[in-house]
Short mmCIF file of C-alpha atoms in Angstrom, two decimals:
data_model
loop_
_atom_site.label_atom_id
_atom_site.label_comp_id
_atom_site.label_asym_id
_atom_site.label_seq_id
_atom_site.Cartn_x
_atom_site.Cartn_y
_atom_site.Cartn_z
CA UNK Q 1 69.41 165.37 112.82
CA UNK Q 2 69.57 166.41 109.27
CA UNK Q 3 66.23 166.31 107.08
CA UNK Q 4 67.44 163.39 104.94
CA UNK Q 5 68.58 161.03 107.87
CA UNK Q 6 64.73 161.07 108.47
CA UNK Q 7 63.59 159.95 105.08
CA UNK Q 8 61.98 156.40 104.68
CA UNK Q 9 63.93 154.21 102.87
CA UNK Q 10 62.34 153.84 99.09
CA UNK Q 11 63.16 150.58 98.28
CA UNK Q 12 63.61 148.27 101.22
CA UNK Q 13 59.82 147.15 101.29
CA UNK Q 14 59.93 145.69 97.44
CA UNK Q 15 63.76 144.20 98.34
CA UNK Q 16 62.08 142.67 101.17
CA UNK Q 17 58.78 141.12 99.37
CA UNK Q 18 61.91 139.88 96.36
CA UNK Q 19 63.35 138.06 99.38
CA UNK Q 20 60.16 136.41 100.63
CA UNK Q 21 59.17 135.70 97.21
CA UNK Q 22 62.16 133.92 96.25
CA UNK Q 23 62.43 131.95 100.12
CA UNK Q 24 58.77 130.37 99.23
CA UNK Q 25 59.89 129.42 95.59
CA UNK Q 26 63.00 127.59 96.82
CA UNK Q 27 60.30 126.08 99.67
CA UNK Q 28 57.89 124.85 96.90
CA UNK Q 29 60.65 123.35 94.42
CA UNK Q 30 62.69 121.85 97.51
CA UNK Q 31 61.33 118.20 96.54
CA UNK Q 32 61.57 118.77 92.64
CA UNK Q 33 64.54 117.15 90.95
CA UNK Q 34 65.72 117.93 88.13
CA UNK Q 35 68.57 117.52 85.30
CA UNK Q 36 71.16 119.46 84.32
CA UNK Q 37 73.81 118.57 81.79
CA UNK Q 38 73.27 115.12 83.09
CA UNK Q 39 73.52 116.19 87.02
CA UNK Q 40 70.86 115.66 89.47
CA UNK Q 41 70.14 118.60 91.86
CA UNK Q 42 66.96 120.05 93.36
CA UNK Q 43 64.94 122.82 91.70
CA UNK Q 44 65.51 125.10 94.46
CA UNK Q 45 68.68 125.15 93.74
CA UNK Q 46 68.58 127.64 90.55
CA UNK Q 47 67.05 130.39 92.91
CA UNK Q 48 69.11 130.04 95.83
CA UNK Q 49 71.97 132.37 94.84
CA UNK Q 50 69.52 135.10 94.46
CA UNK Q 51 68.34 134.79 97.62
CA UNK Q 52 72.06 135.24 98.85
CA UNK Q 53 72.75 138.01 96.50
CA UNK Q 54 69.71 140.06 97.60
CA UNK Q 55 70.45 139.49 101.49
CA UNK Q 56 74.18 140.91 100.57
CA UNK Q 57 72.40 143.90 98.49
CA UNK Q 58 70.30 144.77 101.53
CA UNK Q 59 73.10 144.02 104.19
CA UNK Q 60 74.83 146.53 101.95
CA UNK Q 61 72.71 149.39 101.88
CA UNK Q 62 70.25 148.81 104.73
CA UNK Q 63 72.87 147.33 107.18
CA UNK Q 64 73.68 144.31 109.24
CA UNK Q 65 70.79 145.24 111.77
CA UNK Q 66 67.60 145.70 109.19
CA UNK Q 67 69.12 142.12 107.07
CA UNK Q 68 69.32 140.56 110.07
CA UNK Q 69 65.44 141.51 110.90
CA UNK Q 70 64.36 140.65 107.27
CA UNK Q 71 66.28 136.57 107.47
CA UNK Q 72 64.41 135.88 111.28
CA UNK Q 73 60.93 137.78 110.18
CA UNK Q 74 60.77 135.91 106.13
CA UNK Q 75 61.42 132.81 107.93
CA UNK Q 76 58.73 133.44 110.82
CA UNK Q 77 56.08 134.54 107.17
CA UNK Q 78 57.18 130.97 105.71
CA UNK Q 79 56.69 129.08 108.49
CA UNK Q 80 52.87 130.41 109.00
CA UNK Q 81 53.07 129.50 105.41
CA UNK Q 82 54.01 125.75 105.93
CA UNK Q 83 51.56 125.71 108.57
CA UNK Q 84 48.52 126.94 106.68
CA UNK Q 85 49.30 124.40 103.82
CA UNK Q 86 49.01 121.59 106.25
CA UNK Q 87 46.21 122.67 107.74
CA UNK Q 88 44.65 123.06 104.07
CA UNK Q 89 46.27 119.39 103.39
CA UNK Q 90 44.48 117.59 105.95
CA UNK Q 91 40.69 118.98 105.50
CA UNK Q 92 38.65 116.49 104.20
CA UNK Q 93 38.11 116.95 100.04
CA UNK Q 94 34.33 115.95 97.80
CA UNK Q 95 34.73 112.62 96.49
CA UNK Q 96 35.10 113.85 92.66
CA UNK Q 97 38.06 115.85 93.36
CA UNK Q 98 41.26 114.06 92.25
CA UNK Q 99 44.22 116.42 92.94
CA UNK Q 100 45.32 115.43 96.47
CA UNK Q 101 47.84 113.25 95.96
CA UNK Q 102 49.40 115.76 93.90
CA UNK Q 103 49.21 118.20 96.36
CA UNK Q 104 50.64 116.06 99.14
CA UNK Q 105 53.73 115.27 96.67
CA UNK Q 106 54.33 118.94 96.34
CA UNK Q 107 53.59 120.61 99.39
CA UNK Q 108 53.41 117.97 102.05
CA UNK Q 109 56.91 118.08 103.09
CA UNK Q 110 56.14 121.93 103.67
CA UNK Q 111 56.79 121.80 107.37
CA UNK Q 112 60.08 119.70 107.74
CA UNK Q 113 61.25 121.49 104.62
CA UNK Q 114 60.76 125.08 106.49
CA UNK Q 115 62.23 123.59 109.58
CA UNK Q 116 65.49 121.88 107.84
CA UNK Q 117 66.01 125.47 105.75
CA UNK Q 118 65.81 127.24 108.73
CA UNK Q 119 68.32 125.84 110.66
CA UNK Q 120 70.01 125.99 106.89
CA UNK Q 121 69.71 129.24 106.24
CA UNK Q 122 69.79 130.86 110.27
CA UNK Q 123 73.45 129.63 109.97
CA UNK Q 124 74.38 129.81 106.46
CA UNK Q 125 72.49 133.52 105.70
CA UNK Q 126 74.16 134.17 109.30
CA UNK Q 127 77.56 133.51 108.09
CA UNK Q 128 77.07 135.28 105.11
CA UNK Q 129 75.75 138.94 106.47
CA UNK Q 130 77.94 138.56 109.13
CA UNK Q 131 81.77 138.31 106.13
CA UNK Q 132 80.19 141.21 103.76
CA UNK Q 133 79.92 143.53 106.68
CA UNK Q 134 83.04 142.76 108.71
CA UNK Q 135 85.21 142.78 104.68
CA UNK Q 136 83.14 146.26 104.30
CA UNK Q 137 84.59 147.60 107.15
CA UNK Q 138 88.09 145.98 106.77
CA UNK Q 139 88.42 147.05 103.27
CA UNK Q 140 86.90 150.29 104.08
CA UNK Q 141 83.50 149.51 101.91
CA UNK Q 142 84.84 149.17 98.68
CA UNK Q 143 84.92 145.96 96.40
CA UNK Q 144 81.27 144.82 97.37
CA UNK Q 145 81.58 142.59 93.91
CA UNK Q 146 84.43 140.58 95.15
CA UNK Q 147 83.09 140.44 99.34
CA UNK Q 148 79.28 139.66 97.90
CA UNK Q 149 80.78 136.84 95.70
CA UNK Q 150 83.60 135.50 98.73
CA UNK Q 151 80.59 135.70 101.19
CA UNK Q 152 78.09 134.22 99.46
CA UNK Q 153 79.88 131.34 98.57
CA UNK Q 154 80.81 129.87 101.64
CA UNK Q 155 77.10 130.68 103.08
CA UNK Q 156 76.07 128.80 100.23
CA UNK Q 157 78.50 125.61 100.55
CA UNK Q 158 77.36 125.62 104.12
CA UNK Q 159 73.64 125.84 103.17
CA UNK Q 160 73.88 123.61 100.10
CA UNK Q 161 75.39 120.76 102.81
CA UNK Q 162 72.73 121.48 105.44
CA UNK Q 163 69.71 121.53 103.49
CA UNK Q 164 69.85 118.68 101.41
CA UNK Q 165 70.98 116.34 104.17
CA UNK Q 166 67.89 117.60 105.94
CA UNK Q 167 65.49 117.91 103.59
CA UNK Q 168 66.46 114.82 102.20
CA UNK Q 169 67.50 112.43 104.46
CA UNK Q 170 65.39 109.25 104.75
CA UNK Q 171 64.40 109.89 101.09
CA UNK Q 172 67.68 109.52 99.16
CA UNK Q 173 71.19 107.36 99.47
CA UNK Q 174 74.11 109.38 101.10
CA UNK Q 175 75.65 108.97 97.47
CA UNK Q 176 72.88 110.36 95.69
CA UNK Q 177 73.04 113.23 98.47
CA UNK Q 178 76.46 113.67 97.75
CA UNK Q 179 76.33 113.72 94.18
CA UNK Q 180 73.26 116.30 94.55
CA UNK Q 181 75.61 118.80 97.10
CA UNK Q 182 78.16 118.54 94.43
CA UNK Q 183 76.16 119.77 91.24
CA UNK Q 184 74.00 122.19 93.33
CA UNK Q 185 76.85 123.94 94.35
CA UNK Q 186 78.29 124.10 91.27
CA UNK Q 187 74.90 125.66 89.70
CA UNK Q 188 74.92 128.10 92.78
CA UNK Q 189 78.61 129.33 92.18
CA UNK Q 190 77.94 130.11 88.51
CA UNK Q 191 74.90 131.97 89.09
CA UNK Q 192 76.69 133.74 91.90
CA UNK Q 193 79.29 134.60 89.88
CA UNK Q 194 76.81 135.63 86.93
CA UNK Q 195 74.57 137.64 89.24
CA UNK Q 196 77.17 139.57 90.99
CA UNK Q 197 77.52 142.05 88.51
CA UNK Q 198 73.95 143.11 88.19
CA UNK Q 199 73.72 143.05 92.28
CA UNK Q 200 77.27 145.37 92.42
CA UNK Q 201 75.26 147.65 89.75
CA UNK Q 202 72.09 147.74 92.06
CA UNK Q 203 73.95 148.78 94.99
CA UNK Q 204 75.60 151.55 93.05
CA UNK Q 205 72.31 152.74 91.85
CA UNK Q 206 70.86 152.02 95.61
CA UNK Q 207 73.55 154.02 97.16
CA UNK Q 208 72.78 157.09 94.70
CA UNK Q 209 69.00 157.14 96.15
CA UNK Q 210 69.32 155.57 99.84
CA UNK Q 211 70.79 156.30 103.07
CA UNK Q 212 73.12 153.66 104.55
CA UNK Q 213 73.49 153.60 108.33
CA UNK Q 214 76.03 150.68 109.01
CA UNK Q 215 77.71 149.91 112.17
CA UNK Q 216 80.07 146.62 112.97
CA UNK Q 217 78.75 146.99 116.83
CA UNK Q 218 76.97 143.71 117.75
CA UNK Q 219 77.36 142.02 114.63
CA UNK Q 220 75.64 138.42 116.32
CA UNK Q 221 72.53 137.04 114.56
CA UNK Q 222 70.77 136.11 118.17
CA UNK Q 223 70.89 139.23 119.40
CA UNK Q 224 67.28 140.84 120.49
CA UNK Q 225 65.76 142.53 117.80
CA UNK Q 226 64.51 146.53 118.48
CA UNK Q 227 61.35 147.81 116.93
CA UNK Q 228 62.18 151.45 116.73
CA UNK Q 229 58.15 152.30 115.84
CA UNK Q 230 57.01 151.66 118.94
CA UNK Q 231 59.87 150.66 121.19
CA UNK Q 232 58.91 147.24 121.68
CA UNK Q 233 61.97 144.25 121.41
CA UNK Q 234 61.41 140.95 120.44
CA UNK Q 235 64.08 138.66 121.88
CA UNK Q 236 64.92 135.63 119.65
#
């Protein structure tokens, strides 16, 4: 094994902490709706693209295996993080202190949101890894511009569908929900679109100062997980 196989990857860790930081601002805004152009949609909604495009960036360099890791472990980080904030919700609060209400509107929900975006995302971010890697190796790794846009666009339709029928179910009219899938997705493909050509300039810089390792073996999102530091597997 050559000297520079064994180097630690340089960038995965601040890729990784990107990802986590954008999966708990989607988390946060999930209840917040907003306007554009007239269309109602969910705050969330604006950031969600980027969390595709970064999972295709590190699919892309890292691999299917190491993406696959980072989607089951961020949402395993946010659900400790939903379950902290109810913990925090429900202690009891001095009698001059006004803000609970507000804190209940915003991150109350915290739980069943984490639990409706992962089943949301386990399938949708699934789908997505899973196109980008098997076009890589069908088109023979090139065009990651036009499989990172493909890809991320039907994980997106399928999350976009998933997630706000889940998250907000019980809360809005099935024609409000509909109108809401429609504009989100409409916001997500233009920011897809937008953002694929800084992502398809990362990876090119990436690929200058990283070592990529792909294989299409065992492409299946269930599969057991191996911790190569210490030889341990966690079985999901």
């Amino acid at each position: 094994m050559s000297e520079t196989s064994n180097k630690p990857y340089r960038y995965l860790a601040m890729l990784s902490m990107l990802y986590m930081t954008i999966i708990i601002t989607v988390c946060v805004l999930s209840n917040k709706i907003i306007i554009i152009a007239g269309h109602v949609t969910m705050a969330g909604t604006l950031f969600i693209p980027f969390w595709f495009i970064l999972s295709d960036i590190i699919t892309e360099i890292y691999g299917y295996k190491i993406s696959r890791q980072i989607i089951w472990f961020s949402f395993l980080c946010l659900f400790i993080f939903s379950i902290l904030c109810s913990i925090a919700l429900h202690l009891s609060s001095p009698h001059f202190w006004h803000g609970q209400s507000a804190y209940n509107l915003v991150l109350g929900d915290a739980t069943r949101i984490t639990a409706s975006g992962l089943v949301a995302y386990i399938i949708s971010g699934s789908i997505n890894i899973y196109l980008l890697v098997r076009w890589k190796f069908l088109l023979k790794g090139k065009y990651f511009l036009l499989r990172s846009f493909c890809a991320s666009t039907i994980g997106e339709l399928i999350y976009t569908v998933l997630a706000v029928v889940m998250i907000q179910y019980h809360v809005l009219t099935w024609s409000e929900m509909e109108k809401i899938i429609i504009t989100s997705y409409t916001i997500k493909i233009i920011c897809t679109f937008l953002s694929a050509f800084p992502a398809n300039f990362v990876v090119s810089l990436l690929r200058k100062n990283e070592i990529s390792t792909d294989s299409d073996d065992n492409i299946n999102p269930f599969k057991k997980i191996k911790m190569e530091d210490n030889n341990s597997v966690i079985k999901i």
